[in-house]
XYZ file of C-alpha atoms in Angstrom:
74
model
C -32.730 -30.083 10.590
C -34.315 -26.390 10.993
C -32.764 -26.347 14.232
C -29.040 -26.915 12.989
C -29.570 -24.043 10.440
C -30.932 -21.816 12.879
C -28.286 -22.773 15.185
C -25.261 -22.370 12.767
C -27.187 -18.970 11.619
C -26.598 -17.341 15.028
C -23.202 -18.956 15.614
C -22.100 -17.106 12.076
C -23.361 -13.898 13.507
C -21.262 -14.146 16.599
C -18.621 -15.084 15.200
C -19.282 -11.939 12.842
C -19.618 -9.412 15.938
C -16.910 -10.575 17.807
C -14.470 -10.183 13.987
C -15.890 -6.611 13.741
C -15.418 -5.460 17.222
C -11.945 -6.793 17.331
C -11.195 -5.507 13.751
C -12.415 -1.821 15.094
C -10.443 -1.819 17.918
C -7.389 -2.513 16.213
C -8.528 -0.565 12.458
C -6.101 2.845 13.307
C -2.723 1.292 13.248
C -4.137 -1.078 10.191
C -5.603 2.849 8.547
C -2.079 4.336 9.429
C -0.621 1.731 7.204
C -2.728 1.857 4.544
C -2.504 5.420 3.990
C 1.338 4.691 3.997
C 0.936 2.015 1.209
C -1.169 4.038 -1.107
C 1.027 7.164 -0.358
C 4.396 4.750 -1.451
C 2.472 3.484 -4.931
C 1.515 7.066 -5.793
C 5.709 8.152 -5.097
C 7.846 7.191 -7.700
C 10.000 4.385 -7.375
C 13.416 7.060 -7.509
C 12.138 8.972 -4.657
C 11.445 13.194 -5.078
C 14.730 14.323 -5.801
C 16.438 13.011 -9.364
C 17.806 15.392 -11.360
C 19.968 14.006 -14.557
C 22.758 15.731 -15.724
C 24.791 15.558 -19.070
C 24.361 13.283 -22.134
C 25.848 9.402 -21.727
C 24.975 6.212 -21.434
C 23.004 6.109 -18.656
C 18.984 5.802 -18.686
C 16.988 8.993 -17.090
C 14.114 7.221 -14.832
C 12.482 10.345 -15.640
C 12.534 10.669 -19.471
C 13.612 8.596 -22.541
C 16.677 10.510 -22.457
C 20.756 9.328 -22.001
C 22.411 10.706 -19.321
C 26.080 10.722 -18.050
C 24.922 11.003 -13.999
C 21.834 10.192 -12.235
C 21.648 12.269 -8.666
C 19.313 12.085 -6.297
C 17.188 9.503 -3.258
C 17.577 6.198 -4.489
């Protein structure tokens, strides 16, 4: 019995290694897109440049405020 735990102990720590070693030679590409992900939650969802114009019926993602256009990146 002390055997099979010993055994499936060093089994789990290869199988460990070889995870981590593949994991670090593929972790830039999987860094570039997780920069890219955090940098797309912190944007707003209307892009950088909304500007609204006038008074209407329209909602202002910006503000509380009725607008007659929205412009901007959608």
């Amino acid at each position: 019995m002390r055997n099979k735990v010993i055994y499936s102990g060093m089994a789990a720590l290869i199988l460990f290694s070889v995870t981590v070693s593949v994991i670090s030679e593929k972790g830039e590409p999987a860094a570039d897109l997780l920069r890219e992900n955090v940098e797309a939650l912190a944007d707003n969802e209307y892009g950088h440049n909304i500007y609204c114009l006038g008074y209407g019926s329209l909602d202002c993602p910006l503000n509380d405020r009725k607008v007659k256009v929205i412009t901007g990146e959608y």
